[in-house]
Coordinates of C-alpha atoms in Angstrom, one line a residue:
X1 CA 0.0 0.0 0.0
X2 CA 1.1 3.6 -0.6
X3 CA 2.0 5.4 2.6
X4 CA 1.3 9.0 3.4
X5 CA 4.0 11.6 3.7
X6 CA 2.8 12.1 7.3
X7 CA 3.9 8.6 8.2
X8 CA 7.6 9.3 7.5
X9 CA 8.5 10.1 11.1
X10 CA 11.8 9.2 12.7
X11 CA 12.0 6.3 15.1
X12 CA 12.0 6.9 18.8
X13 CA 15.6 5.9 19.4
X14 CA 15.2 5.1 23.1
X15 CA 12.7 2.4 22.1
X16 CA 15.3 0.9 19.7
X17 CA 17.8 0.9 22.5
X18 CA 15.3 -0.8 24.8
X19 CA 14.7 -3.4 22.1
X20 CA 18.4 -4.1 21.8
X21 CA 18.7 -4.4 25.6
X22 CA 15.8 -6.8 25.6
X23 CA 17.4 -8.9 22.9
X24 CA 20.6 -9.0 25.0
X25 CA 18.7 -10.2 28.0
X26 CA 17.0 -12.9 25.9
X27 CA 20.5 -14.0 25.0
X28 CA 21.3 -14.5 28.7
X29 CA 23.0 -11.1 29.5
X30 CA 22.2 -9.1 32.6
X31 CA 21.4 -5.6 31.5
X32 CA 21.0 -2.5 33.7
X33 CA 18.3 -0.3 32.3
X34 CA 19.3 3.4 32.4
X35 CA 17.7 4.2 29.0
X36 CA 13.9 4.4 29.6
X37 CA 12.2 7.0 31.7
X38 CA 9.9 4.5 33.4
X39 CA 9.6 4.1 37.2
X40 CA 10.8 0.8 38.5
X41 CA 7.8 0.7 40.8
X42 CA 4.2 -0.1 39.8
X43 CA 1.0 1.7 40.4
X44 CA 0.2 2.5 44.1
X45 CA -1.5 -0.3 45.9
X46 CA -4.6 1.8 46.5
X47 CA -5.0 2.2 42.8
X48 CA -5.1 -1.5 42.1
X49 CA -7.4 -2.1 45.1
X50 CA -9.9 0.6 43.8
X51 CA -9.9 -1.0 40.4
X52 CA -10.5 -4.5 41.7
X53 CA -13.5 -3.3 43.7
X54 CA -14.9 -1.4 40.7
X55 CA -14.6 -4.4 38.5
X56 CA -16.4 -6.5 41.1
X57 CA -19.2 -3.9 41.4
X58 CA -20.1 -4.0 37.7
X59 CA -19.0 -3.5 34.1
X60 CA -16.7 -0.7 33.1
X61 CA -17.7 1.2 29.9
X62 CA -17.4 4.6 28.3
X63 CA -17.2 7.6 30.4
X64 CA -18.0 11.1 29.2
X65 CA -15.4 12.4 26.9
X66 CA -13.9 14.9 29.4
X67 CA -13.5 12.1 32.0
X68 CA -14.9 11.1 35.3
X69 CA -16.2 14.2 37.2
X70 CA -14.7 12.9 40.4
X71 CA -11.2 12.6 38.9
X72 CA -11.4 16.0 37.3
X73 CA -12.4 17.5 40.6
X74 CA -9.6 15.7 42.4
X75 CA -7.0 17.0 40.0
X76 CA -8.3 20.5 40.4
X77 CA -8.0 20.1 44.2
X78 CA -4.4 19.0 43.7
X79 CA -3.6 22.3 42.0
X80 CA -4.8 24.1 45.1
X81 CA -2.7 21.8 47.4
X82 CA 0.5 21.8 45.3
X83 CA 0.5 25.4 43.8
X84 CA -2.2 27.4 45.6
X85 CA -4.0 27.7 42.3
X86 CA -7.8 27.9 42.4
X87 CA -8.7 25.7 39.4
X88 CA -12.2 25.1 38.0
X89 CA -12.6 21.3 37.5
X90 CA -14.5 22.1 34.3
X91 CA -11.2 23.1 32.7
X92 CA -9.6 19.7 33.3
X93 CA -9.7 17.1 30.5
X94 CA -8.7 13.5 31.1
X95 CA -6.6 12.1 28.3
X96 CA -5.2 8.7 27.2
X97 CA -1.7 9.5 28.5
X98 CA 0.2 12.7 27.9
X99 CA 0.6 11.5 24.3
X100 CA -3.1 11.8 23.9
X101 CA -2.9 15.3 25.3
X102 CA -0.3 16.3 22.8
X103 CA -2.5 15.0 19.9
X104 CA -5.5 16.9 21.3
X105 CA -3.5 20.1 21.9
X106 CA -1.8 20.2 18.6
X107 CA -5.0 19.4 16.7
X108 CA -7.0 22.1 18.6
X109 CA -4.4 24.9 18.3
X110 CA -2.6 24.5 15.0
X111 CA -3.3 24.1 11.3
X112 CA -1.4 22.3 8.6
X113 CA 1.9 24.0 8.0
X114 CA 1.9 26.0 11.3
X115 CA 5.4 26.4 12.8
X116 CA 5.6 25.3 16.4
X117 CA 8.7 25.8 18.6
X118 CA 10.1 23.1 20.8
X119 CA 13.2 23.4 23.0
X120 CA 16.2 21.3 22.0
X121 CA 17.2 19.1 23.7
X122 CA 13.6 17.9 24.2
X123 CA 11.2 15.0 24.1
X124 CA 11.5 13.6 20.6
X125 CA 7.9 12.7 20.1
X126 CA 6.9 16.3 20.2
X127 CA 8.6 16.7 16.9
X128 CA 7.3 13.5 15.3
X129 CA 3.6 14.1 16.4
X130 CA 3.7 17.6 14.9
X131 CA 5.1 16.2 11.7
X132 CA 2.5 13.4 11.5
X133 CA -0.2 16.1 11.9
X134 CA 1.3 18.1 9.0
X135 CA 2.8 20.8 11.1
X136 CA 6.4 22.1 11.2
X137 CA 8.3 21.5 14.4
X138 CA 11.0 24.2 14.9
X139 CA 13.9 23.2 17.1
X140 CA 15.1 26.0 19.4
X141 CA 18.6 25.0 20.5
X142 CA 18.7 25.9 24.2
X143 CA 22.1 27.0 25.6
X144 CA 23.9 25.2 28.4
X145 CA 24.2 28.5 30.2
X146 CA 20.4 28.6 30.2
X147 CA 20.4 25.1 31.6
X148 CA 19.1 23.7 28.3
X149 CA 15.8 25.6 28.7
X150 CA 14.5 28.0 26.0
X151 CA 14.3 31.7 26.6
X152 CA 12.4 34.4 24.7
X153 CA 15.4 35.4 22.6
X154 CA 15.6 31.8 21.1
X155 CA 12.3 32.3 19.2
X156 CA 12.2 36.1 18.8
X157 CA 12.7 35.9 15.0
X158 CA 11.1 32.5 14.3
X159 CA 7.5 33.5 13.3
X160 CA 5.9 30.7 15.3
X161 CA 2.3 29.9 15.8
X162 CA 3.0 28.2 19.2
X163 CA 5.6 27.1 21.7
X164 CA 5.9 24.0 23.9
X165 CA 8.2 23.9 26.9
X166 CA 8.8 21.2 29.5
X167 CA 9.7 21.8 33.2
X168 CA 11.2 19.6 34.6
X169 CA 12.6 18.8 31.2
X170 CA 13.4 15.6 29.5
X171 CA 16.3 14.9 29.0
X172 CA 18.0 17.5 31.2
X173 CA 15.8 17.5 34.3
X174 CA 16.2 21.2 34.6
X175 CA 13.3 23.5 35.6
X176 CA 12.1 27.0 34.8
X177 CA 11.6 29.2 37.8
X178 CA 8.6 31.6 38.0
X179 CA 10.4 34.7 36.4
X180 CA 11.7 32.6 33.5
X181 CA 8.3 31.0 32.9
X182 CA 6.6 34.5 33.1
X183 CA 9.0 35.9 30.6
X184 CA 8.3 33.1 28.1
X185 CA 4.5 33.3 28.5
X186 CA 4.6 37.1 28.1
X187 CA 6.6 36.8 24.9
X188 CA 4.2 34.2 23.5
X189 CA 1.2 36.5 24.3
X190 CA 3.0 39.5 22.7
X191 CA 3.5 37.5 19.5
X192 CA 0.1 35.9 19.4
X193 CA 1.5 32.4 20.0
X194 CA -0.2 29.6 21.8
X195 CA 1.7 28.3 24.8
X196 CA 1.8 24.6 25.9
X197 CA 3.4 23.6 29.1
X198 CA 4.5 19.9 29.5
X199 CA 4.4 19.2 33.3
X200 CA 4.5 15.4 33.3
X201 CA 7.5 15.3 35.8
X202 CA 5.8 17.6 38.3
X203 CA 6.0 15.9 41.7
X204 CA 9.5 14.6 41.0
X205 CA 11.4 17.6 42.3
X206 CA 14.3 17.6 44.7
X207 CA 15.3 21.0 46.1
X208 CA 12.3 23.2 45.2
X209 CA 8.8 22.8 43.9
X210 CA 8.2 23.0 40.2
X211 CA 6.2 26.0 39.0
X212 CA 3.1 25.3 37.0
X213 CA 2.3 27.6 34.1
X214 CA -1.1 28.2 35.7
X215 CA 0.6 30.2 38.4
X216 CA 1.5 32.9 35.8
X217 CA -1.2 32.7 33.2
X218 CA -4.6 31.1 32.4
X219 CA -4.0 31.5 28.6
X220 CA -2.2 28.2 28.1
X221 CA -2.6 24.5 27.8
X222 CA -1.0 22.4 30.6
X223 CA -0.3 18.7 29.9
X224 CA 0.4 16.2 32.7
X225 CA 0.3 12.5 33.2
X226 CA 0.0 9.8 35.8
X227 CA 3.0 8.0 34.3
X228 CA 5.9 9.5 36.2
X229 CA 5.2 10.7 39.8
X230 CA 2.2 8.4 40.1
X231 CA 4.1 5.5 38.6
X232 CA 1.4 4.4 36.2
X233 CA 3.1 4.3 32.8
X234 CA 1.3 1.3 31.4
X235 CA -2.1 2.6 32.4
X236 CA -2.0 5.3 29.7
X237 CA -3.8 8.0 31.6
X238 CA -3.1 11.7 31.8
X239 CA -4.8 15.1 31.8
X240 CA -4.8 18.6 30.3
X241 CA -5.9 21.9 31.8
X242 CA -7.2 24.3 29.1
X243 CA -8.7 27.8 29.1
X244 CA -12.4 27.9 29.7
X245 CA -13.2 28.8 26.1
X246 CA -11.1 25.8 24.8
X247 CA -13.0 23.1 26.8
X248 CA -15.7 22.5 24.2
X249 CA -13.1 22.6 21.4
X250 CA -11.1 19.9 23.0
X251 CA -14.2 17.9 24.0
X252 CA -15.4 17.6 20.4
X253 CA -12.0 16.4 19.2
X254 CA -11.8 13.9 22.1
X255 CA -15.3 12.5 21.4
X256 CA -14.2 11.7 17.8
X257 CA -10.5 10.8 18.3
X258 CA -10.7 8.7 21.5
X259 CA -14.3 8.7 22.8
X260 CA -12.8 8.8 26.3
X261 CA -9.7 7.8 28.3
X262 CA -9.9 4.2 29.6
X263 CA -12.5 3.9 32.4
X264 CA -10.4 1.4 34.4
X265 CA -7.4 3.7 34.3
X266 CA -9.4 6.7 35.5
X267 CA -10.7 4.8 38.5
X268 CA -7.1 3.7 39.4
X269 CA -5.8 7.2 38.9
X270 CA -8.4 8.7 41.2
X271 CA -7.3 6.4 44.0
X272 CA -3.6 6.9 43.3
X273 CA -3.9 10.6 44.1
X274 CA -4.4 9.7 47.7
X275 CA -1.5 7.3 48.1
X276 CA 0.9 10.0 49.4
X277 CA 3.1 7.9 51.6
X278 CA 3.9 5.4 48.8
X279 CA 4.5 8.1 46.3
X280 CA 6.8 10.0 48.6
X281 CA 8.7 6.8 49.3
X282 CA 9.3 6.5 45.5
X283 CA 10.5 10.1 45.4
X284 CA 13.0 9.4 48.2
X285 CA 14.4 6.6 46.0
X286 CA 14.8 8.9 43.1
X287 CA 16.6 11.4 45.3
X288 CA 19.1 8.8 46.5
X289 CA 19.6 7.6 42.9
X290 CA 20.2 11.1 41.6
X291 CA 22.9 11.7 44.1
X292 CA 24.7 8.4 43.6
X293 CA 24.4 8.6 39.8
X294 CA 25.7 12.1 39.5
X295 CA 28.7 11.3 41.7
X296 CA 29.3 8.0 39.9
X297 CA 29.1 9.5 36.4
X298 CA 31.6 12.2 37.4
X299 CA 34.0 9.5 38.7
X300 CA 33.6 7.7 35.4
X301 CA 34.6 10.8 33.5
X302 CA 31.2 12.2 32.6
X303 CA 31.8 15.6 34.2
X304 CA 29.9 17.9 31.8
X305 CA 26.3 17.5 33.0
X306 CA 23.2 19.5 33.7
X307 CA 22.4 18.8 37.4
X308 CA 18.7 17.9 37.4
X309 CA 16.2 19.8 39.5
X310 CA 13.6 17.2 38.8
X311 CA 12.5 14.2 36.7
X312 CA 15.0 11.2 36.8
X313 CA 17.6 11.9 34.1
X314 CA 21.1 13.1 33.8
X315 CA 22.1 14.7 30.5
X316 CA 25.8 14.5 29.7
X317 CA 28.1 16.0 27.1
X318 CA 30.3 13.2 25.9
X319 CA 32.1 15.0 23.1
X320 CA 35.4 14.3 24.9
X321 CA 34.9 10.6 24.1
X322 CA 32.9 10.4 20.8
X323 CA 31.2 12.3 18.0
X324 CA 28.8 9.4 17.5
X325 CA 26.6 9.0 20.6
X326 CA 24.5 6.2 19.0
X327 CA 27.6 4.1 18.4
X328 CA 28.9 5.0 21.9
X329 CA 25.6 3.9 23.5
X330 CA 25.8 0.6 21.5
X331 CA 29.3 0.1 22.8
X332 CA 28.3 0.7 26.4
X333 CA 25.4 -1.8 26.0
X334 CA 27.7 -4.5 24.5
X335 CA 30.7 -4.1 26.7
X336 CA 29.2 -2.9 30.0
X337 CA 25.7 -4.3 29.9
X338 CA 24.2 -0.9 30.6
X339 CA 21.5 0.6 28.3
X340 CA 21.7 4.4 27.9
X341 CA 20.1 6.7 25.4
X342 CA 22.0 8.6 22.7
X343 CA 21.2 12.3 22.6
X344 CA 20.2 12.2 19.0
X345 CA 16.7 11.4 20.2
X346 CA 16.5 14.8 21.9
X347 CA 18.6 17.1 19.8
X348 CA 19.1 16.2 16.1
X349 CA 21.7 19.0 15.7
X350 CA 23.9 18.5 18.8
X351 CA 22.8 15.1 20.1
X352 CA 25.6 13.2 18.4
X353 CA 27.8 14.3 21.4
X354 CA 25.4 13.7 24.3
X355 CA 23.9 10.8 26.3
X356 CA 21.0 10.6 28.7
X357 CA 21.2 8.4 31.8
X358 CA 17.9 7.5 33.5
X359 CA 17.9 6.7 37.2
X360 CA 14.3 5.7 37.5
X361 CA 15.0 2.1 38.5
X362 CA 16.0 0.7 41.9
X363 CA 18.9 2.0 43.9
X364 CA 20.6 -1.4 43.7
X365 CA 20.4 -1.2 39.9
X366 CA 21.8 2.3 39.8
X367 CA 24.7 1.2 42.0
X368 CA 25.5 -1.6 39.7
X369 CA 25.0 0.5 36.6
X370 CA 27.4 3.2 37.9
X371 CA 30.0 0.5 38.8
X372 CA 29.8 -1.0 35.4
X373 CA 30.2 2.5 33.7
X374 CA 33.2 3.3 35.8
X375 CA 34.8 0.0 34.9
X376 CA 34.0 0.4 31.2
X377 CA 35.4 3.9 31.0
X378 CA 38.6 2.9 33.0
X379 CA 39.2 0.1 30.5
X380 CA 38.4 2.1 27.4

């Protein structure tokens, strides 16, 4: 069959790395996974218990397109608890993962051919989803001195229809503070640009609380997910907060594109929001992992890094060792048994000289991974 030009998107390289790591495990090798941004823990116990009860009580079917009212209300309550933001639950839209949120946001806000700015390094699927929808992703190379976060000067002359930023960011883990976020949203408003804030790593912060875009403006789309802090990657459940006049726009698209997010996942997500003790225990593991991985990477020779404020990644400049990060990652997997992600996934222009290390798995795995990396670099 003939394929559309929209289908010609690049692969998600980290998934290719994961496949190679899985193949190595199938061949009998013990692999330490530092490639995928997936918590080593499962959903909170309360989430599974709530779903079990719901399944015993009766069949699960469609919900309304915007999601269960109780879940939308609980998410709005969380914005008051976390950020002191008074949020109307009517502005909350439940989505099939953050990926569903990006599809909805891009479809609602942009037309074919529109130019949309994304920070580089950044999550690669932004670029590929935009391309698949016939839009033009515009990489905005963020400077190390700006902690790999975009600033208004990066897009001042780009003639963009919209801008997407992430804080904490993937792959760097760096965050935008309130003045920086205000400056970006004000620049977008002055240039009639739609602003989208990817906040899926909120809750995974170490020294200070992440700032939500809703603290500085209501004229934005905020996208979040239960995958990271709530440890529910496989449940494919997330949410968006949109301006009041955008709710019906997004609802119509949701009705036709997804009908609704999975009912079962919505029930589990609602219960997960009250499992604070378990979630904070997970955060404590990430904090320990961050400290030992940063120290271990420096001992191995990876000294040029962006110390993460949040998320569970370390982004390292490896240009001292290679100009081909994909080949370097393959060598590390083969010789050290550690799966890491080449920076080409996140920055097509400069990613050939960077690697991302994820520390989302157990502390024991991170200790072993760091030990293997130090031995590999010492012998190289």
